[in-house]
PDB file of C-alpha atoms and ligand atoms in Angstrom:
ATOM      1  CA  UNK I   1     126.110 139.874 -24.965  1.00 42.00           C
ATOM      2  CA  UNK I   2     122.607 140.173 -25.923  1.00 48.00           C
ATOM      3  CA  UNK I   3     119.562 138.741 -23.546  1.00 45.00           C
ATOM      4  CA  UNK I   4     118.719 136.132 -25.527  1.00 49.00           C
ATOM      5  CA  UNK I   5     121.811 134.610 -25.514  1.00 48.00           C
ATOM      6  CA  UNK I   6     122.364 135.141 -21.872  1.00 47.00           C
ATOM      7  CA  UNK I   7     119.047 132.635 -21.676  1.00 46.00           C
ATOM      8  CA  UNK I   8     120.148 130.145 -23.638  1.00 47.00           C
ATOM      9  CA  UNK I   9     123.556 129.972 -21.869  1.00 46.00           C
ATOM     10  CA  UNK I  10     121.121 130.198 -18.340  1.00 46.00           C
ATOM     11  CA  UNK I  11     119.371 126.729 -19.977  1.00 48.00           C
ATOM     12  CA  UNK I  12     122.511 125.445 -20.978  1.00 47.00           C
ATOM     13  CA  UNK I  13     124.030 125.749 -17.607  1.00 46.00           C
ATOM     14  CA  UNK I  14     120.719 124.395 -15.828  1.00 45.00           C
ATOM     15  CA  UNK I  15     121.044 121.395 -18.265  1.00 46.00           C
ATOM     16  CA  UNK I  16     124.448 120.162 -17.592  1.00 46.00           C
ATOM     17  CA  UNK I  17     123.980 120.799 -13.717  1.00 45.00           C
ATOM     18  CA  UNK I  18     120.671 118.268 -14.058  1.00 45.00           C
ATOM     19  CA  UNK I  19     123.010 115.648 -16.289  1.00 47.00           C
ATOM     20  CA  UNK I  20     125.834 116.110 -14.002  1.00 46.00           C
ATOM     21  CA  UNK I  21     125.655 112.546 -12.284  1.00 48.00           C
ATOM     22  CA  UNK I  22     128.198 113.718  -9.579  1.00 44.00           C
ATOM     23  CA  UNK I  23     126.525 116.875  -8.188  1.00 45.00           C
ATOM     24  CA  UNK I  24     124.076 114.811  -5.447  1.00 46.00           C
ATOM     25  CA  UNK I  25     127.442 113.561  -4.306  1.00 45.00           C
ATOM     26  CA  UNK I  26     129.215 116.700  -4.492  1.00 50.00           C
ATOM     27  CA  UNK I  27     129.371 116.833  -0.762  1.00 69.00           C
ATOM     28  CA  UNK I  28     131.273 113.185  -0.645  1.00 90.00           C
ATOM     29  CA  UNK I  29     134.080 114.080  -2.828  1.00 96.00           C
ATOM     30  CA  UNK I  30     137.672 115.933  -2.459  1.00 97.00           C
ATOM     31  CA  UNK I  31     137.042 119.555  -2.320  1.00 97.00           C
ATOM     32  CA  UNK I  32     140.043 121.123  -3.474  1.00 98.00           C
ATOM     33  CA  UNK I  33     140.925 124.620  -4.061  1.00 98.00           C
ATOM     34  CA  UNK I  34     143.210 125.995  -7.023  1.00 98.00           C
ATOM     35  CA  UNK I  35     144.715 128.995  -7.025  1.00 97.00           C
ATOM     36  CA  UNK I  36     145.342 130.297 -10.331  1.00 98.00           C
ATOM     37  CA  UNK I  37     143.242 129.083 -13.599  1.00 98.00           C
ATOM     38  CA  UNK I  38     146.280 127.393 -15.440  1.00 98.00           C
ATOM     39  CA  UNK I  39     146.826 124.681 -11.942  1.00 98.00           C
ATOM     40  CA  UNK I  40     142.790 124.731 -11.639  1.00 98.00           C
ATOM     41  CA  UNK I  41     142.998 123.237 -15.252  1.00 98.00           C
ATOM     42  CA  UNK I  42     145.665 121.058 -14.910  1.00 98.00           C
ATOM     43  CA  UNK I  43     144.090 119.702 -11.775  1.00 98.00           C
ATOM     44  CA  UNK I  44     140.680 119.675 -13.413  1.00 98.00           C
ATOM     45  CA  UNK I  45     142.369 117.251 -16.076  1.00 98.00           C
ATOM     46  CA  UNK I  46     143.529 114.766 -12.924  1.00 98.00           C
ATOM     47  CA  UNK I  47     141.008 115.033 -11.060  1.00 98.00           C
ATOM     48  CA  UNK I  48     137.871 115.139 -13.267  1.00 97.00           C
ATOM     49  CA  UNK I  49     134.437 114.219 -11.727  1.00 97.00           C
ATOM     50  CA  UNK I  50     136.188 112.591  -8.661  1.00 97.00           C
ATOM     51  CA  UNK I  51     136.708 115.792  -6.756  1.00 98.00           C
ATOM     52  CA  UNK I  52     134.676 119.064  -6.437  1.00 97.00           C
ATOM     53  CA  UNK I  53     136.713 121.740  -7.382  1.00 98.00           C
ATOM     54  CA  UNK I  54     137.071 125.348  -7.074  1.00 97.00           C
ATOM     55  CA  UNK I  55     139.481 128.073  -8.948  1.00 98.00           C
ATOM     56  CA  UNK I  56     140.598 130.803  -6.254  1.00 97.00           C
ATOM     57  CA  UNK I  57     141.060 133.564  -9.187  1.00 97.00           C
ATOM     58  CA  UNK I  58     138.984 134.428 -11.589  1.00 96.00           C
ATOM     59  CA  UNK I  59     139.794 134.252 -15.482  1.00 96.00           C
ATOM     60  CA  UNK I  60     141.382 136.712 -16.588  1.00 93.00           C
ATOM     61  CA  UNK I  61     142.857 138.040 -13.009  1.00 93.00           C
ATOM     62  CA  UNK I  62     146.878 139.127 -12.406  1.00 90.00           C
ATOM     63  CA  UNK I  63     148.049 136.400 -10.300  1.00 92.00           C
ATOM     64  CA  UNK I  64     150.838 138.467  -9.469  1.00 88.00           C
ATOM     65  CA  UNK I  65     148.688 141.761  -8.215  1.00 88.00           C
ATOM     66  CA  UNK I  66     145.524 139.329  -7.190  1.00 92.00           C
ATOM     67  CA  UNK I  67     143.986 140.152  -3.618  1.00 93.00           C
ATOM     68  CA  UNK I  68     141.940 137.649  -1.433  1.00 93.00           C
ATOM     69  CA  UNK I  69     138.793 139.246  -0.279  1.00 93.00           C
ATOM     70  CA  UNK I  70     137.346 137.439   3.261  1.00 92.00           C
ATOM     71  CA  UNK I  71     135.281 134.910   1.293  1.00 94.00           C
ATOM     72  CA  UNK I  72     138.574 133.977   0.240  1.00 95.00           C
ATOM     73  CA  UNK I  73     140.029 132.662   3.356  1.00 95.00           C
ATOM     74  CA  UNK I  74     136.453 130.973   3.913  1.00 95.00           C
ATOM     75  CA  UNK I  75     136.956 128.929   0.301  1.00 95.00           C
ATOM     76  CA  UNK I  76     140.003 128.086   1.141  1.00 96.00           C
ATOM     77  CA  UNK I  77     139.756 127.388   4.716  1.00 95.00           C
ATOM     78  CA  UNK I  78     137.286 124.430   3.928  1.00 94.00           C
ATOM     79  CA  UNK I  79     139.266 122.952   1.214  1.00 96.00           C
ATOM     80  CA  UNK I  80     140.799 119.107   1.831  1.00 96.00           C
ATOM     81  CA  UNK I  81     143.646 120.026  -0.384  1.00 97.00           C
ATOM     82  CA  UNK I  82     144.701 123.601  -1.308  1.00 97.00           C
ATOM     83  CA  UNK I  83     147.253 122.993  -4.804  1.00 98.00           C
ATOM     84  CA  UNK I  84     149.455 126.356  -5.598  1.00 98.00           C
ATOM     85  CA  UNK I  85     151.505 127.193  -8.243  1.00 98.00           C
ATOM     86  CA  UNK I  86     154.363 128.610  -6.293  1.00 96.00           C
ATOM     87  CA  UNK I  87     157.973 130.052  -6.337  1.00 95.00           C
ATOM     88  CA  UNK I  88     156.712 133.396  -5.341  1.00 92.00           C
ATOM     89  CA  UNK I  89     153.675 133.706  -8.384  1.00 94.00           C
ATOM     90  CA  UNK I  90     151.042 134.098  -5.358  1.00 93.00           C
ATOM     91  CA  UNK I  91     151.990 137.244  -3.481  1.00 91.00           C
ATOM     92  CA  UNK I  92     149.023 136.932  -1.279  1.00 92.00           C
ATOM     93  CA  UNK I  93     149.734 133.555  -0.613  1.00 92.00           C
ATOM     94  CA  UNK I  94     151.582 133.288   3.192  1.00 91.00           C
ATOM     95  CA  UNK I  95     149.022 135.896   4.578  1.00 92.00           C
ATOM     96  CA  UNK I  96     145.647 133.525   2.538  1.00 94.00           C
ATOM     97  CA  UNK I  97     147.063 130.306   4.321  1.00 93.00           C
ATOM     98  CA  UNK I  98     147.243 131.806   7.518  1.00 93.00           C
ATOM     99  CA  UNK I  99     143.949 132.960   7.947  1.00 93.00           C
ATOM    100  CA  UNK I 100     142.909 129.984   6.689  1.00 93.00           C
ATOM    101  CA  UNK I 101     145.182 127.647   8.829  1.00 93.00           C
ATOM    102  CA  UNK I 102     145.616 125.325   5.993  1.00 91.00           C
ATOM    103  CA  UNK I 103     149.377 125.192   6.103  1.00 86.00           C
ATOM    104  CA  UNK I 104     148.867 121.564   6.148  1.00 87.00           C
ATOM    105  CA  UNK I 105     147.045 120.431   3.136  1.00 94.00           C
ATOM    106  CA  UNK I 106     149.114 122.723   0.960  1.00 97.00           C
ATOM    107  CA  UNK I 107     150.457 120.995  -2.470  1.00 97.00           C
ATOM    108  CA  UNK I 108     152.922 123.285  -4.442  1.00 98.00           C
ATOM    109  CA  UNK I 109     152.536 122.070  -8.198  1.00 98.00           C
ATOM    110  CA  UNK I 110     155.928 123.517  -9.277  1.00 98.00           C
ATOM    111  CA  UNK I 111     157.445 121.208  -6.520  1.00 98.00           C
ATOM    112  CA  UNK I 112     159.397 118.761  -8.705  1.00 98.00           C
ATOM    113  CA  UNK I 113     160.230 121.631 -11.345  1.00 98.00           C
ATOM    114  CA  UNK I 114     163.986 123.079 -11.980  1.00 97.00           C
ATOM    115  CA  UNK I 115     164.705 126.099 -10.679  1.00 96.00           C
ATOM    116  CA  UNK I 116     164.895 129.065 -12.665  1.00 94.00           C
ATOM    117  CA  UNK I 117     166.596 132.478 -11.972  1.00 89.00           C
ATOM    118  CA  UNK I 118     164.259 135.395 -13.587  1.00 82.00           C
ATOM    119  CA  UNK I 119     166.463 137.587 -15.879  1.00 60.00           C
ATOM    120  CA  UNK I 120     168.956 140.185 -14.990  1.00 56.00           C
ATOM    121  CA  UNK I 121     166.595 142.980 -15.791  1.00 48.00           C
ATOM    122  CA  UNK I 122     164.511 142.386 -13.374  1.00 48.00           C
ATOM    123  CA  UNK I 123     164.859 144.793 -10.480  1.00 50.00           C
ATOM    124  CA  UNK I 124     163.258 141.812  -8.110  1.00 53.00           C
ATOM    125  CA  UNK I 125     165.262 138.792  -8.670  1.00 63.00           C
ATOM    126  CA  UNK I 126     164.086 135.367  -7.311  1.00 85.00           C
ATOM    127  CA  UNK I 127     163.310 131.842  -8.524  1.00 92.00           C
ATOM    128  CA  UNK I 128     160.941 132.677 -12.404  1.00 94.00           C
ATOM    129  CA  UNK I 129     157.333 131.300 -11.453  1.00 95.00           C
ATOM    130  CA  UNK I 130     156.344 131.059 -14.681  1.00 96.00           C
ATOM    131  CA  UNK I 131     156.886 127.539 -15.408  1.00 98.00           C
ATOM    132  CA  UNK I 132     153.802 126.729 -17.116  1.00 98.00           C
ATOM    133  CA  UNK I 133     155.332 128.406 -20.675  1.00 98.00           C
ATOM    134  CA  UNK I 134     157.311 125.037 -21.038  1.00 98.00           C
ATOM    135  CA  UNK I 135     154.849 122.123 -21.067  1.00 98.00           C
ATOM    136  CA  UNK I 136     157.302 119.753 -19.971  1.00 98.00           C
ATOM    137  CA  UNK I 137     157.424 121.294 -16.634  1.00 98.00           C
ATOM    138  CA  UNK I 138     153.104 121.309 -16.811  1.00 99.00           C
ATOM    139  CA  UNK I 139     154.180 117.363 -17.330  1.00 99.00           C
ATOM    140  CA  UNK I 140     155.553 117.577 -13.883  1.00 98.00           C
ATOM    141  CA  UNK I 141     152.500 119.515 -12.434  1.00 98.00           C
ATOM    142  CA  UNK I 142     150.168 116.711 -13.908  1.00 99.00           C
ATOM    143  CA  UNK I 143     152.464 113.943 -11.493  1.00 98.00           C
ATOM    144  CA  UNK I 144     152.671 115.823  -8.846  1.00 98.00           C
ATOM    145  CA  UNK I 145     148.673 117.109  -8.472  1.00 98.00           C
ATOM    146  CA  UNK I 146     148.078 113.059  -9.470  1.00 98.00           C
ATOM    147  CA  UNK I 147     150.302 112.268  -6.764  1.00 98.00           C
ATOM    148  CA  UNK I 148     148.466 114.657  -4.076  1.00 98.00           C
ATOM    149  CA  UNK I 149     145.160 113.394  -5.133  1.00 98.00           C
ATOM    150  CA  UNK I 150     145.524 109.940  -4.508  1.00 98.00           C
ATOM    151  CA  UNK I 151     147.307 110.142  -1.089  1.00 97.00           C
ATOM    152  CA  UNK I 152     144.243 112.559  -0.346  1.00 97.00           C
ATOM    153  CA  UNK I 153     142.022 110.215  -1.466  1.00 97.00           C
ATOM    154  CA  UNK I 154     143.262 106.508  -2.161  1.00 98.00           C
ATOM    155  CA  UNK I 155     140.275 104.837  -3.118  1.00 97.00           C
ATOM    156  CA  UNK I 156     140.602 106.526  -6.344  1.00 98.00           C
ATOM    157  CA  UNK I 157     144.401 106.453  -7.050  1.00 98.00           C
ATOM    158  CA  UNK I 158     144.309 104.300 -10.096  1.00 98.00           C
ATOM    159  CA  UNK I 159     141.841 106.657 -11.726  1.00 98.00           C
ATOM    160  CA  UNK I 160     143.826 109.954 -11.128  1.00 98.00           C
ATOM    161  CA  UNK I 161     146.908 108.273 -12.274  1.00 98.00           C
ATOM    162  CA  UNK I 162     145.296 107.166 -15.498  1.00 98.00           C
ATOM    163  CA  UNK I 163     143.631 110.708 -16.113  1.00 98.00           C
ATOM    164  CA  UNK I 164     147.116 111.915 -15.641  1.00 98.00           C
ATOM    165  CA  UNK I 165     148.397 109.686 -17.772  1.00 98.00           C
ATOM    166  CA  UNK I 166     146.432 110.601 -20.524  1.00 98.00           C
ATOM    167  CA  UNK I 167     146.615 114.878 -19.902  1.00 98.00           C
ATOM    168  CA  UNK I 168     150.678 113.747 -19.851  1.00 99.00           C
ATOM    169  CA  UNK I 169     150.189 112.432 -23.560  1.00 98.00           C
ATOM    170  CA  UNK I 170     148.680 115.823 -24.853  1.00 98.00           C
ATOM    171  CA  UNK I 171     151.133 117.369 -23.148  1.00 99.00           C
ATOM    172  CA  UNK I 172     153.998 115.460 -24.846  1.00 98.00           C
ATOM    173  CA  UNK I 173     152.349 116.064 -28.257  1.00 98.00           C
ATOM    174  CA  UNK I 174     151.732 120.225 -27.342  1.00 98.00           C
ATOM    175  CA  UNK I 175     155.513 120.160 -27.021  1.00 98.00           C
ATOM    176  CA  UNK I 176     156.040 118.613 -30.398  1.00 98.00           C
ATOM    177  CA  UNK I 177     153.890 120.768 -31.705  1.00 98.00           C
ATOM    178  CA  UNK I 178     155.183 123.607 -30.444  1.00 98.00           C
ATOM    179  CA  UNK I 179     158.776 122.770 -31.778  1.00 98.00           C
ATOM    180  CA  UNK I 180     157.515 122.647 -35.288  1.00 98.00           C
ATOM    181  CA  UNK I 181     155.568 125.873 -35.322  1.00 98.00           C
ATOM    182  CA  UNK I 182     159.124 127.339 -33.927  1.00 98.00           C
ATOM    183  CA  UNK I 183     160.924 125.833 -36.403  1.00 97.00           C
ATOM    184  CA  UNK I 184     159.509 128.520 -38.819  1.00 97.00           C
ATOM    185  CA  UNK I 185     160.962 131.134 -37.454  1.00 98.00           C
ATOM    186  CA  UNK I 186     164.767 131.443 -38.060  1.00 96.00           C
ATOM    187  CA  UNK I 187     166.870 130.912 -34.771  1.00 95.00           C
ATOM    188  CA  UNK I 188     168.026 134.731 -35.051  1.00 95.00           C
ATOM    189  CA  UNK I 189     164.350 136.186 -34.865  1.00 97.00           C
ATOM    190  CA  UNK I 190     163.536 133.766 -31.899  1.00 98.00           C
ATOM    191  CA  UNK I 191     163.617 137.247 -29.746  1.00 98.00           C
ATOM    192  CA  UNK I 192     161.139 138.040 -27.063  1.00 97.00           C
ATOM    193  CA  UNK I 193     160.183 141.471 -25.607  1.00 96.00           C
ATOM    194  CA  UNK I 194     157.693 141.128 -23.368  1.00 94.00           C
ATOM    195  CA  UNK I 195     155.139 143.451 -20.830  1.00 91.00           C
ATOM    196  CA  UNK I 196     157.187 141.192 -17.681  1.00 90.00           C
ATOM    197  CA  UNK I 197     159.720 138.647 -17.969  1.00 90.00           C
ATOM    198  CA  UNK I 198     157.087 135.513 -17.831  1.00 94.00           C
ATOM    199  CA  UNK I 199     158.468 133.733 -21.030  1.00 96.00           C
ATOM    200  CA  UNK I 200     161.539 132.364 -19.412  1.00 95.00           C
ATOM    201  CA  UNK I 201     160.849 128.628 -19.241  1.00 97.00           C
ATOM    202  CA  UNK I 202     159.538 128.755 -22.504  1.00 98.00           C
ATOM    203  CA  UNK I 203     162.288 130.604 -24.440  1.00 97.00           C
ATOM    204  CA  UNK I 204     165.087 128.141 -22.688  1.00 97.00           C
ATOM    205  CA  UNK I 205     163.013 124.974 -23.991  1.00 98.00           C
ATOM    206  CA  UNK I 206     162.366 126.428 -27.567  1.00 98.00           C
ATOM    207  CA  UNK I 207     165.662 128.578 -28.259  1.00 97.00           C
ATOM    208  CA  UNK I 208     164.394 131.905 -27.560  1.00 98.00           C
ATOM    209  CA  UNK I 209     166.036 134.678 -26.035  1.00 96.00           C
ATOM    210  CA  UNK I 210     164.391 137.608 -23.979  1.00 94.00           C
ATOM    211  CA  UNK I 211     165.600 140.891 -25.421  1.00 93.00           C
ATOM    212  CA  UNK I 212     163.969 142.688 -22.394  1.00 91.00           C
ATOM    213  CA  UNK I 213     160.803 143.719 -20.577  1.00 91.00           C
ATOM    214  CA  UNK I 214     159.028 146.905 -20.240  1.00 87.00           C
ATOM    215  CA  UNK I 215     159.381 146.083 -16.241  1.00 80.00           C
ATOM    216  CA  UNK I 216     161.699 143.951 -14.106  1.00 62.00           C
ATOM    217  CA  UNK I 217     159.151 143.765 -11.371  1.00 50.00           C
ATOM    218  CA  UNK I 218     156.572 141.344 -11.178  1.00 50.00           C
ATOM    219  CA  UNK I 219     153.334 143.573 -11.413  1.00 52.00           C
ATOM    220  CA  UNK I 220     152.411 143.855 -15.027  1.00 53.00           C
ATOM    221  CA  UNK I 221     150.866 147.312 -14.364  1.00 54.00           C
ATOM    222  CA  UNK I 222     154.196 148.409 -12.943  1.00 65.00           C
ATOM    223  CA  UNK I 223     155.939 151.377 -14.870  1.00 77.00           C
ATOM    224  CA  UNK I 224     159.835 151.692 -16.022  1.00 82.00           C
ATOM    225  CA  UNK I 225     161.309 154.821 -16.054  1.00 83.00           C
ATOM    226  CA  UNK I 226     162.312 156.982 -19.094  1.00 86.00           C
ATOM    227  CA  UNK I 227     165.853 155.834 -18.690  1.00 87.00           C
ATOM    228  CA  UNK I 228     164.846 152.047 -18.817  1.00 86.00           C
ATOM    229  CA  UNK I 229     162.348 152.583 -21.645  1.00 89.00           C
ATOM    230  CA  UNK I 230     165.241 154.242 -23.259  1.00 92.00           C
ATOM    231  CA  UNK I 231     167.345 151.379 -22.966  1.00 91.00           C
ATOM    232  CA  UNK I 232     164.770 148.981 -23.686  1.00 93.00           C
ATOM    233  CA  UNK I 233     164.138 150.535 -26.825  1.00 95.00           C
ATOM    234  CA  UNK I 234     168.025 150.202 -27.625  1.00 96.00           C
ATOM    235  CA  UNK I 235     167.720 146.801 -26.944  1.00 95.00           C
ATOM    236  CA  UNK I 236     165.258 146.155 -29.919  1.00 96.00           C
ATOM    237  CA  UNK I 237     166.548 148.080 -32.650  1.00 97.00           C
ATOM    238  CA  UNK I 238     170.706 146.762 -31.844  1.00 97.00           C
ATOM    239  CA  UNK I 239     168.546 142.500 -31.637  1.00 96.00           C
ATOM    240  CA  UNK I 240     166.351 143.942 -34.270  1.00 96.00           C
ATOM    241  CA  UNK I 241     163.706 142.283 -32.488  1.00 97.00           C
ATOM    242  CA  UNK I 242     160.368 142.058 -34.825  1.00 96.00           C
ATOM    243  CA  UNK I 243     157.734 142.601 -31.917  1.00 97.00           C
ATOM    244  CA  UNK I 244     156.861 143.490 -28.182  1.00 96.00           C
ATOM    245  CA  UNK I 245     154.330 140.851 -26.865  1.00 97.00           C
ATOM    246  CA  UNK I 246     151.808 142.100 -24.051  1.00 95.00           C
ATOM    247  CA  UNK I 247     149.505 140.479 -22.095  1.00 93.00           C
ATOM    248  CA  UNK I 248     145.991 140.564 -22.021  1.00 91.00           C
ATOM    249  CA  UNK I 249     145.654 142.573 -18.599  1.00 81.00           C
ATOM    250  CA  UNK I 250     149.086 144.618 -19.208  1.00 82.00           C
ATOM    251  CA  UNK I 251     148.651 148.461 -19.841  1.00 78.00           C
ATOM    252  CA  UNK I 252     148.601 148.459 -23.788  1.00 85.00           C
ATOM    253  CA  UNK I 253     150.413 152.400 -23.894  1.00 88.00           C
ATOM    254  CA  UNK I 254     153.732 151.901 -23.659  1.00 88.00           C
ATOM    255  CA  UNK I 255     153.884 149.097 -26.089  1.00 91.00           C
ATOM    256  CA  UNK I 256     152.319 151.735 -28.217  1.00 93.00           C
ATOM    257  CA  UNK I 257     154.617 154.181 -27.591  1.00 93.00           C
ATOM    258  CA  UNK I 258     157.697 151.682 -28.315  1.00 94.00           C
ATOM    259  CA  UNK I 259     156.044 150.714 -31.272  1.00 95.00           C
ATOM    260  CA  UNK I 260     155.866 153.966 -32.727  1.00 96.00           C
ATOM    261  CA  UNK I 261     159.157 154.939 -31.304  1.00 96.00           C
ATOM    262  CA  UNK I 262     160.965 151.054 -32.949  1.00 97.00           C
ATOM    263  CA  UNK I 263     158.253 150.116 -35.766  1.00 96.00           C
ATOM    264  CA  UNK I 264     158.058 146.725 -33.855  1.00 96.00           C
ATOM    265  CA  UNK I 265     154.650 145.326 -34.118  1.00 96.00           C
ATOM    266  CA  UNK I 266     152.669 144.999 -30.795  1.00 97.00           C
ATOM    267  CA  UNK I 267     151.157 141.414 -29.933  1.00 97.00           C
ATOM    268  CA  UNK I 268     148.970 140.346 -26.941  1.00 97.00           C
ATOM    269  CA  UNK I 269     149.522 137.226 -25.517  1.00 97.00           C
ATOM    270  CA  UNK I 270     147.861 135.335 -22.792  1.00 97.00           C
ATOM    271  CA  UNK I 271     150.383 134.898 -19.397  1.00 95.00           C
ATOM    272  CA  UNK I 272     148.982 134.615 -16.101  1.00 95.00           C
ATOM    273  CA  UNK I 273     145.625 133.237 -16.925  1.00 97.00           C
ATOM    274  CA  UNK I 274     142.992 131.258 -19.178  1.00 98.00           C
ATOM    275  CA  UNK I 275     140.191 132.854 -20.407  1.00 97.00           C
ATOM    276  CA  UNK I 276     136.518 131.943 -19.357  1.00 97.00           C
ATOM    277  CA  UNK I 277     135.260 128.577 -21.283  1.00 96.00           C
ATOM    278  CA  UNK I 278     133.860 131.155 -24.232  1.00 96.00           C
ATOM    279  CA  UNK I 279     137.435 132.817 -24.377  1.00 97.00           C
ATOM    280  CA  UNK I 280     140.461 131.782 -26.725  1.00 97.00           C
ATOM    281  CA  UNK I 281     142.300 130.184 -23.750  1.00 98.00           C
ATOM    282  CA  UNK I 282     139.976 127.886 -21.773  1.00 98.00           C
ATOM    283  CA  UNK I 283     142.112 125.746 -20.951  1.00 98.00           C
ATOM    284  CA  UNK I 284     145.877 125.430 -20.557  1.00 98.00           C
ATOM    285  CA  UNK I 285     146.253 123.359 -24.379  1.00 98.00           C
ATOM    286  CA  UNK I 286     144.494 126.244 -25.639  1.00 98.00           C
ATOM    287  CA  UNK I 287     146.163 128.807 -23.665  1.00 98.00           C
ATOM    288  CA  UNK I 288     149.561 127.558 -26.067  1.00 98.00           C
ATOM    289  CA  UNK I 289     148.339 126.869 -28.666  1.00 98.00           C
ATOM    290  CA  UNK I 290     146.927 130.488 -29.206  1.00 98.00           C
ATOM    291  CA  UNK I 291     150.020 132.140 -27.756  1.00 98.00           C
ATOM    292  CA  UNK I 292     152.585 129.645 -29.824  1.00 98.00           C
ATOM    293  CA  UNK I 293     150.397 130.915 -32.902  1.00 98.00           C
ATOM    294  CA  UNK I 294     150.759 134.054 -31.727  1.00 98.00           C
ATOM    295  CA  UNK I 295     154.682 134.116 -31.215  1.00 98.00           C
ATOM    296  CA  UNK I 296     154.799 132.186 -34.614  1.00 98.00           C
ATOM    297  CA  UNK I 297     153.050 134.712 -37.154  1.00 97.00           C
ATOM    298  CA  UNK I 298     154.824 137.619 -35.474  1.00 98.00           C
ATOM    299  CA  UNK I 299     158.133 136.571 -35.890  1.00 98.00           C
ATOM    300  CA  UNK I 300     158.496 133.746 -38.464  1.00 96.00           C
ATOM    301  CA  UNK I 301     159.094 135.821 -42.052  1.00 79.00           C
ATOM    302  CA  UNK I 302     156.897 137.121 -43.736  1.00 64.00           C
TER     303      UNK I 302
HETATM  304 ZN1  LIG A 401     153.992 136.967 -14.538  1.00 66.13          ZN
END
């Protein structure tokens, strides 16, 4: 990014702050502390103006492989409310809370969502965290954060649950959408390879199924072994599976490799994490959209 650009965005950012008609009261309202970008979005949506909020990870970060440095704890430590996504997604997450003795004013957003086994190629089984790649269950996210909110802070309940009310009406017409982009790709190439098994959720709500992942374990810069990239590879060309999709901060060169071992085509995909607000994936509606478009071009014929 060029200098001048960087000033304009430095004026831009010095203009909202001064229009910002909350930020002399900033001190006044719910501070609460997200951990990844997707819940800091959803919770954004709830909670607008009413509380001051701040996003533990940065865009773009693994939330699987992220690691709290000691201004961590102090963010969190000072939070009102501390909302997580849960089922296992934060690795850092028991060892955070207790430094920060915050056990107490912990809200897991997956809370009210079913339970999901992770697939049984992955070599660490456990409840799927990814539940945000099925809006419906980001539907249950919006309650539950509205929910927190207002107990937090009651004397602006029937705002949060109108806020939430409203996100909960894009959400219900993001899964629409999404089920007519799907329905132009025939039900027998709705087939998923992926960098990690994080498109569980989704692939049960929109008839998918997951071929396979490069790894079974969480970490999407884990490696498999030649055996299970062998096997992998099988997998493909027996489902005849049209293409491997990778995420953004996945290790691009084994995708290659299967590529050029399979022919598939190799497609990145946002999991874990928006982009900054000048990214593709700002915020969680954007985050599908691009990644249904994504899925949809790749596998729908051509
Ligand atoms: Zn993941």
């Amino acid at each position: 990014m060029n200098k001048r650009i960087w000033l304009v965005l430095a004026a831009l950012a010095g203009l909202l702050a001064a229009c910002a008609p909350a930020a002399e009261k900033a001190d006044d309202r719910l501070h609460v502390v997200t951990t990844t970008t997707l819940v800091g979005d959803v919770t954004a949506q709830v909670g607008g103006d009413l509380i001051a909020l701040d996003v533990l990870l940065p865009p773009g970060a693994d939330p699987h492989a992220f690691e709290p440095r000691p201004q961590d704890v102090a963010r969190v430590a000072s939070a009102d409310l501390v909302i997580v996504n849960g089922r296992g997604l934060e690795a850092f997450l028991d060892n955070l809370l207790d430094s920060a003795e915050v056990h107490g004013r912990v809200v897991e957003a997956s809370a009210a969502v079913p339970e999901r086994w992770l697939g049984e190629e992955a070599d660490h089984g456990g409840l799927d965290p990814h539940v945000w790649t099925d809006p419906n269950n980001v539907i249950l996210w919006t309650e539950t954060i509205a929910e927190a909110l207002a107990q937090a802070d009651p004397a602006h309940e029937e705002e949060y649950r109108q806020n939430a009310a409203a996100y909960i009406a894009e959400l219900q017409a993001l899964d629409a959408w999404v089920r007519a982009q799907v329905e132009r790709i025939p039900p027998q190439r709705r087939l998923l390879v992926s960098d990690h098994l994080a498109w569980g959720y989704f692939a049960d709500r929109y008839g998918f199924t997951q071929v396979g992942a490069l790894v079974g374990a969480f970490s999407a810069n884990a490696s498999p072994s030649a055996q299970e990239l062998a096997a992998l590879e099988d997998r493909i060309r027996e489902t005849g599976a049209p293409a491997i999709f990778i995420g953004f901060n996945a290790s691009d060169a084994l995708a290659q490799q299967i590529a050029a071992d399979t022919g598939v085509r190799v497609v990145r995909l946002y999991t874990g994490s928006l982009t900054s607000p000048t990214g593709e994936a700002p915020t969680y509606l954007a985050f599908m959209r691009y990644n249904v478009e994504a899925i949809v071009s790749a596998l729908a014929e051509e």
